[in-house]
PDB file of C-alpha atoms in Angstrom:
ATOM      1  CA  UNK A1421      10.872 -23.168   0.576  1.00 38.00           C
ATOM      2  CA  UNK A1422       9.632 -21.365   3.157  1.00 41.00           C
ATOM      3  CA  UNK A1423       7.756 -18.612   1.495  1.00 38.00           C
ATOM      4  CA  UNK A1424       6.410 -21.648  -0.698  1.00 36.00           C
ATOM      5  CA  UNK A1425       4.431 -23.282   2.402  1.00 36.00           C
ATOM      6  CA  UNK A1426       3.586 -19.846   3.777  1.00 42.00           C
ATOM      7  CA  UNK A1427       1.854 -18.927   0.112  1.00 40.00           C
ATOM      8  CA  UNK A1428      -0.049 -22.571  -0.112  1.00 37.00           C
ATOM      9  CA  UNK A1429      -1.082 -21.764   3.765  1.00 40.00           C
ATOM     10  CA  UNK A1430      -2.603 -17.957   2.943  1.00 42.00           C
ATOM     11  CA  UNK A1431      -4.025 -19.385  -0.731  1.00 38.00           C
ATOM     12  CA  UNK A1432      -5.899 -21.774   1.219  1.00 39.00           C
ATOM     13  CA  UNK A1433      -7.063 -18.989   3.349  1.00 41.00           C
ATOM     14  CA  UNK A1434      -7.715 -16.947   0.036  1.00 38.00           C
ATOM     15  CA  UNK A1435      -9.852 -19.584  -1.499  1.00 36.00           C
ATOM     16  CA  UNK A1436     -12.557 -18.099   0.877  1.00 37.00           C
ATOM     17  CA  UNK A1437     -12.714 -14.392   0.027  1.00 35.00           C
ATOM     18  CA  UNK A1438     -16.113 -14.195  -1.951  1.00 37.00           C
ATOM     19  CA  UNK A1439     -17.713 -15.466   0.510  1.00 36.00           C
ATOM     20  CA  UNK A1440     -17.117 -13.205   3.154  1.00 37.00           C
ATOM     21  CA  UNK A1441     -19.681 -10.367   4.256  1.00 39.00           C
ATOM     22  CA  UNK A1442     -19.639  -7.728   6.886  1.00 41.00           C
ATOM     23  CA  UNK A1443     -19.449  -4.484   7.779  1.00 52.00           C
ATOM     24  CA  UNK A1444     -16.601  -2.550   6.329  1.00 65.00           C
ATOM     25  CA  UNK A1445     -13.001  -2.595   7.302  1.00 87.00           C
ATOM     26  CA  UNK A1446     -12.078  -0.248   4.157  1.00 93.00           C
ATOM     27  CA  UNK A1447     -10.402   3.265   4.728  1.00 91.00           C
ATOM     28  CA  UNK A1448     -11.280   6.230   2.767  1.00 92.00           C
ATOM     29  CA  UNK A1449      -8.439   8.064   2.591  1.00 92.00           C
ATOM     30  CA  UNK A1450      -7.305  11.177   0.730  1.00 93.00           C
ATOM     31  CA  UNK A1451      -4.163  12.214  -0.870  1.00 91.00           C
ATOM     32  CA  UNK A1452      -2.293  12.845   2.069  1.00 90.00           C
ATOM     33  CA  UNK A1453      -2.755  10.486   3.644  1.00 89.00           C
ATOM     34  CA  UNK A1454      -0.535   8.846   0.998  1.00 88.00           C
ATOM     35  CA  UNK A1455       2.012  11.041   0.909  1.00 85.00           C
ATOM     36  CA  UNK A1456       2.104  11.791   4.183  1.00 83.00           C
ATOM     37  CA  UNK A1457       2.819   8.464   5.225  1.00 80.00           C
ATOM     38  CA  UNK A1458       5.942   7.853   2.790  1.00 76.00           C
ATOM     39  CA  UNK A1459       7.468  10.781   4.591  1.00 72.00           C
ATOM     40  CA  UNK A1460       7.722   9.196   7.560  1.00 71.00           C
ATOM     41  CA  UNK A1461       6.603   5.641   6.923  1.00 76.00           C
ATOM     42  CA  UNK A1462       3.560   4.434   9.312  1.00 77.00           C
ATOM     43  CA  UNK A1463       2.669   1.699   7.788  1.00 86.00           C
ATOM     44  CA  UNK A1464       1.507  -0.242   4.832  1.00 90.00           C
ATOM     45  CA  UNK A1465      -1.308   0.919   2.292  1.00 92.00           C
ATOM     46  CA  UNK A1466      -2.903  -1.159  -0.371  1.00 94.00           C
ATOM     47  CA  UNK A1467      -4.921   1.090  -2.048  1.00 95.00           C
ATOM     48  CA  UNK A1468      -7.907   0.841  -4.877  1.00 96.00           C
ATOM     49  CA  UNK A1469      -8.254   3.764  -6.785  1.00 95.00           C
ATOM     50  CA  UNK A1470     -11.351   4.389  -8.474  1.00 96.00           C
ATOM     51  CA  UNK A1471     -14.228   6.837  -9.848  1.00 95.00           C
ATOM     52  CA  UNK A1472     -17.759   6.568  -8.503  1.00 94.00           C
ATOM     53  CA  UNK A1473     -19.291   5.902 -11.757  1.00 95.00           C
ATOM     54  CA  UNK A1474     -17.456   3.651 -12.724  1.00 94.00           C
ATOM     55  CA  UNK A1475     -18.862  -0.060 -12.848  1.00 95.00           C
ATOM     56  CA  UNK A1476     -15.695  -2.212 -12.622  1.00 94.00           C
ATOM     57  CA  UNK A1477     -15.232  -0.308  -9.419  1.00 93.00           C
ATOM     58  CA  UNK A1478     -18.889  -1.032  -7.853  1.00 94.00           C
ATOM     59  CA  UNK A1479     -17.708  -4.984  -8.832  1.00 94.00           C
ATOM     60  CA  UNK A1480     -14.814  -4.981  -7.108  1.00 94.00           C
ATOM     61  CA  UNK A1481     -15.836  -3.049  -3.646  1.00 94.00           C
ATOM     62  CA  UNK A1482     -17.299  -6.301  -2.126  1.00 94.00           C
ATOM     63  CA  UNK A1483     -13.766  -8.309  -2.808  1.00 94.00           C
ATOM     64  CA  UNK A1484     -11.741  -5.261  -1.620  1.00 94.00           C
ATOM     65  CA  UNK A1485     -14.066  -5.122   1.679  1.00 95.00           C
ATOM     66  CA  UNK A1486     -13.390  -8.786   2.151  1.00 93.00           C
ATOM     67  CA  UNK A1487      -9.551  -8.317   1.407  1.00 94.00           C
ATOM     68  CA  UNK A1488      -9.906  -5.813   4.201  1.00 93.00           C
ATOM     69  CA  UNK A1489     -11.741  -8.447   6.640  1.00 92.00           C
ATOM     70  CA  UNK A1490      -8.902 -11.484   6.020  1.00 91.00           C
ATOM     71  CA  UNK A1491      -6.014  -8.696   6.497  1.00 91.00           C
ATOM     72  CA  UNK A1492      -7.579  -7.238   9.604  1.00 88.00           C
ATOM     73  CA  UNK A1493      -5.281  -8.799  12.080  1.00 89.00           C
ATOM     74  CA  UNK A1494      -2.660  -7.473  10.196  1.00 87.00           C
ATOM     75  CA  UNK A1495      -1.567  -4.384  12.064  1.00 85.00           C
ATOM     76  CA  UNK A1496       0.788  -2.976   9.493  1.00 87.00           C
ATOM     77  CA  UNK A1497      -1.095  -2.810   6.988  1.00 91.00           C
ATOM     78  CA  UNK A1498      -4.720  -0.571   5.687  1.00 92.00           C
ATOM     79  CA  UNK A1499      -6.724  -1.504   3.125  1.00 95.00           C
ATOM     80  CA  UNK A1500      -7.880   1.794   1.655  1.00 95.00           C
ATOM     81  CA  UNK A1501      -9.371   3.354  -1.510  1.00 95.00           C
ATOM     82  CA  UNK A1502      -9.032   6.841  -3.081  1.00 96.00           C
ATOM     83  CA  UNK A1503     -11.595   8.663  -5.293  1.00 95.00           C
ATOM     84  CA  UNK A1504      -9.616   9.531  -7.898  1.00 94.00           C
ATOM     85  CA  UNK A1505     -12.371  12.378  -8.748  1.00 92.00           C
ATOM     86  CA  UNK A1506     -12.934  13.763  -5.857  1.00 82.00           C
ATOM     87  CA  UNK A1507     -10.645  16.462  -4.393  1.00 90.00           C
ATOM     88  CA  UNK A1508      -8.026  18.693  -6.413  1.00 93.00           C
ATOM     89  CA  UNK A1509      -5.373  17.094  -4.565  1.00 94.00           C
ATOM     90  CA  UNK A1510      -6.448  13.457  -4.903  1.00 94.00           C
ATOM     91  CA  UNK A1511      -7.058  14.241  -8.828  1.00 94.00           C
ATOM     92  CA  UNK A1512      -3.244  15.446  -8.784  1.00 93.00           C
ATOM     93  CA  UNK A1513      -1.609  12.185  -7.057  1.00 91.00           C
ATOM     94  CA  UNK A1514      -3.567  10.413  -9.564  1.00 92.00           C
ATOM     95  CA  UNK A1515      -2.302  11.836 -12.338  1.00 91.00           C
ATOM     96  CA  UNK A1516       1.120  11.882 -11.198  1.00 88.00           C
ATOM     97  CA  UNK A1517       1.127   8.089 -10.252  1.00 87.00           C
ATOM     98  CA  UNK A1518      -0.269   7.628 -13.843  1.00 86.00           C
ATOM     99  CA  UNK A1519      -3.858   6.156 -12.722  1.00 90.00           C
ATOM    100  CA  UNK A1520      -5.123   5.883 -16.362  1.00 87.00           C
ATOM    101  CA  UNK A1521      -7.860   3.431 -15.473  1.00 90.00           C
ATOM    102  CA  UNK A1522     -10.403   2.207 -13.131  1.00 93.00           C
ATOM    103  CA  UNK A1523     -10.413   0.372 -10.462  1.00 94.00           C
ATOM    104  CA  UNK A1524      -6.329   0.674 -10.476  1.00 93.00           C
ATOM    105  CA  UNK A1525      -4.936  -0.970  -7.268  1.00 94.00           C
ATOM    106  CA  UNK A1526      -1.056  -0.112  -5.579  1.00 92.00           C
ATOM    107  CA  UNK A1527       0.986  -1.208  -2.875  1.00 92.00           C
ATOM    108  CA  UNK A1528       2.356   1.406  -0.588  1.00 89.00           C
ATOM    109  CA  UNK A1529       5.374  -0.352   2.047  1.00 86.00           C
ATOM    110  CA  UNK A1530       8.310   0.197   3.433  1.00 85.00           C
ATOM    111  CA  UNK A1531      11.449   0.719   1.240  1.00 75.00           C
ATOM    112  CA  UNK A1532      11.884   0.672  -2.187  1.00 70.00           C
ATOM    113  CA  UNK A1533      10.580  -1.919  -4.509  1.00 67.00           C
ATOM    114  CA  UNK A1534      12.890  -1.125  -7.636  1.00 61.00           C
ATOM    115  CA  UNK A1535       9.461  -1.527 -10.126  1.00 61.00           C
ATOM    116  CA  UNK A1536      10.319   0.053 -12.954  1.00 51.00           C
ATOM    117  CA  UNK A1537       7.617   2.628 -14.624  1.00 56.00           C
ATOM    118  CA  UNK A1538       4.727   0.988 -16.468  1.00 55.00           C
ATOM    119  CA  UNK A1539       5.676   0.350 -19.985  1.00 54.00           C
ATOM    120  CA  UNK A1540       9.644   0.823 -19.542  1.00 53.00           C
ATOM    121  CA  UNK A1541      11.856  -1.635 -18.521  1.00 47.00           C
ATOM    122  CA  UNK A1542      14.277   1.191 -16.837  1.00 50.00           C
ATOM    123  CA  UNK A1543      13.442   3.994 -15.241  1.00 53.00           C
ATOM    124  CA  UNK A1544      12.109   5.170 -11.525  1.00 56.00           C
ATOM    125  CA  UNK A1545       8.926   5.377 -10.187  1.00 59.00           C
ATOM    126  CA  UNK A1546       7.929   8.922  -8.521  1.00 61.00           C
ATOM    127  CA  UNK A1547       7.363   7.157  -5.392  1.00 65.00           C
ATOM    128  CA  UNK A1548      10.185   3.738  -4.950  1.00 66.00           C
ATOM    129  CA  UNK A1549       7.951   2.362  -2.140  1.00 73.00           C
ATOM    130  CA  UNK A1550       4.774   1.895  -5.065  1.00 77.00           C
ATOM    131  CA  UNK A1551       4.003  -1.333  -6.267  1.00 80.00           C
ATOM    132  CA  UNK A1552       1.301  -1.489  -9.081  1.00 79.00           C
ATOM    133  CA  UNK A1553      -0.865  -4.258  -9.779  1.00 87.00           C
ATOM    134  CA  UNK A1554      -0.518  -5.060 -13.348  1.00 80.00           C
ATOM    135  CA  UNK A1555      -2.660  -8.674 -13.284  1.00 77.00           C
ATOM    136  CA  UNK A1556      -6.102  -9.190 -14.081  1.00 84.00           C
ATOM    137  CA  UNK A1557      -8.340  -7.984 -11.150  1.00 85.00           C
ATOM    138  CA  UNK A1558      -9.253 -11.672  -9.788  1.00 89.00           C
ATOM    139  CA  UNK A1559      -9.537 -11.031  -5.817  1.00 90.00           C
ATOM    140  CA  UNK A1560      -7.725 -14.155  -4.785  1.00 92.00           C
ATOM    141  CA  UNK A1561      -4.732 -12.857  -6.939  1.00 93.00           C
ATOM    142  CA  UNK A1562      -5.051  -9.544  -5.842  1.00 93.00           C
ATOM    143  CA  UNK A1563      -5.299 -10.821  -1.645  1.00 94.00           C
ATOM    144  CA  UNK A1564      -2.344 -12.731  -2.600  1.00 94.00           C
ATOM    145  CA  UNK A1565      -0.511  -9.846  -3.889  1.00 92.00           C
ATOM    146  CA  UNK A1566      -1.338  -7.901  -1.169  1.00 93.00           C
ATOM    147  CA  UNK A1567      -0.380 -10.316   1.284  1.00 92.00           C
ATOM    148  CA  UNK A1568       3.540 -11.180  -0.221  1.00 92.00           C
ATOM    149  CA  UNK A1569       4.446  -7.258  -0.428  1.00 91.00           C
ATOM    150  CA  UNK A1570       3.083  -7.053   3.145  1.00 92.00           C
ATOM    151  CA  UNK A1571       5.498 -10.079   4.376  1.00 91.00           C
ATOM    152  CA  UNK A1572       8.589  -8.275   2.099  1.00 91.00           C
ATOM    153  CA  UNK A1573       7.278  -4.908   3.392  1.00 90.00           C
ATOM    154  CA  UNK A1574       7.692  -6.474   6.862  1.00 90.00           C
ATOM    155  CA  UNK A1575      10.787  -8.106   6.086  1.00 91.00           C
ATOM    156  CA  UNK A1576      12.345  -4.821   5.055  1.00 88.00           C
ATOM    157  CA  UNK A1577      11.564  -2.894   8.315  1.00 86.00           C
ATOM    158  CA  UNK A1578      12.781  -5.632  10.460  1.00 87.00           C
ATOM    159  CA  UNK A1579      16.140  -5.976   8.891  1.00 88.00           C
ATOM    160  CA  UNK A1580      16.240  -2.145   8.827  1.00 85.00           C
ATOM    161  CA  UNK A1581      15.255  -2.398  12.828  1.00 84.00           C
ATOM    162  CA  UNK A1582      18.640  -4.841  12.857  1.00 87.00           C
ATOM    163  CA  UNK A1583      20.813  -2.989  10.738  1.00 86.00           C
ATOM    164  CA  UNK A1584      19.948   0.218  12.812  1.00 84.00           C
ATOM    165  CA  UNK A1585      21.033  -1.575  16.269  1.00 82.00           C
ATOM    166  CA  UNK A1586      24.910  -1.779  14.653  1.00 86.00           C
ATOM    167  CA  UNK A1587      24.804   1.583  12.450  1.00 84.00           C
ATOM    168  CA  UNK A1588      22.429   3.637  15.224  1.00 78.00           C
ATOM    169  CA  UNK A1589      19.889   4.991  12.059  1.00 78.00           C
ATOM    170  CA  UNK A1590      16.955   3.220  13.836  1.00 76.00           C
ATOM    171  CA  UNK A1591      13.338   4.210  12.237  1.00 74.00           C
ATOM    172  CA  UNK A1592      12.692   5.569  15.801  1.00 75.00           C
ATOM    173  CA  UNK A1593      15.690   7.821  15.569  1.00 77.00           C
ATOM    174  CA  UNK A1594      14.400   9.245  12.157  1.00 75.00           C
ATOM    175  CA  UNK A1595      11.094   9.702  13.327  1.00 75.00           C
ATOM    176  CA  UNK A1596      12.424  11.981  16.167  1.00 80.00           C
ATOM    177  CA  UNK A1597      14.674  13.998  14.024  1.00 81.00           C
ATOM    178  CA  UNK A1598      11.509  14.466  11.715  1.00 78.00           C
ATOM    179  CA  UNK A1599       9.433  15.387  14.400  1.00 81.00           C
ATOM    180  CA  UNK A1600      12.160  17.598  15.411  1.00 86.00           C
ATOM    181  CA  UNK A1601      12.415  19.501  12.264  1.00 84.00           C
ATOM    182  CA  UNK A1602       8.566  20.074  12.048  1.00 84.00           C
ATOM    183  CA  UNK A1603       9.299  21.492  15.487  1.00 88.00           C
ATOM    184  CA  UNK A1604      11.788  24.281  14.307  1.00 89.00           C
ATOM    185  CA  UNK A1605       9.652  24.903  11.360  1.00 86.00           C
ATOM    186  CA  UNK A1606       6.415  25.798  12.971  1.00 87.00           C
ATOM    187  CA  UNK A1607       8.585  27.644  15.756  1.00 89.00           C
ATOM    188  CA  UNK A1608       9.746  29.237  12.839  1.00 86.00           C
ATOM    189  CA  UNK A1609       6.236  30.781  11.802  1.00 77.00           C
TER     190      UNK A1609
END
């Protein structure tokens, strides 16, 4: 019930998000940024992944910029995009996450979100915490979208934040013992 009045509140919100102009609040982010932060989560990354040329892209920028603006307050989560075409390293996550087509948009949050591979019903996916959008590209359904696997995202961490109080595996304590083992490896070299 509850995540039923908390939808009809942000869809209401939602119904707005053509209409909404400014400067941008969109991240241009590279390849490792991506992989960096599922290493040691940071926080949640919607991202659009697209090609310069292409014209489904240039349509959808203003909708992704306002996505941006109604999930600004949001401080766990970035709204981001990746040129798919522009470094070697950014061509190479896209063809490992299986970005076939333009504009493709993903979910990047915290813990795994047991999707299953496109087209297969079993299977993994290379990265657990990836969500992909598999709907038509309407913005309101893609702000929705965005929005739910940020609350579950959010959801996830805090009962990992109470589970760690009882079992003493807090997020902090992993992100000291990963900071920690980049420490012995660069004293290393």
């Amino acid at each position: 019930f509850c995540l039923l009045v908390c939808c009809m509140m942000q869809w209401s919100r939602a119904a707005n998000i053509n209409g909404r102009i400014g400067p941008t609040k969109v991240r241009d982010i590279q390849a490792v940024d991506i992989t960096t932060n599922l290493a040691d989560w940071q926080t949640d990354i919607a991202v659009m992944f697209y090609a310069p040329w292409c014209k489904h892209c240039k349509q959808l920028f203003p909708s992704w910029e306002a996505i941006a603006g109604l999930l600004e307050d949001k401080k766990d989560i970035v709204i981001a995009r990746l040129n798919c075409e522009g470094e070697k390293d950014n061509v190479k996550l896209c063809t490992a996450l299986n970005v076939d087509r333009y504009p493709t948009v993903m979910f990047f949050g915290y813990g795994d979100f047991h999707q299953a591979p496109r087209d297969s019903v079993f299977g993994k996916q290379l990265y657990p915490q990836m969500v992909h959008f598999v709907a038509d590209l309407y913005p309101e359904a893609i702000y929705d979208w965005v929005h739910f696997l940020a609350v579950v995202s959010g959801v996830k961490r805090r009962w990992a934040d109470f589970l760690g109080l009882f079992t003493g595996k807090t997020r902090t304590q992993r992100r000291l013992q990963l900071v920690e083992a980049k420490l012995r490896e660069a004293e290393k070299k």
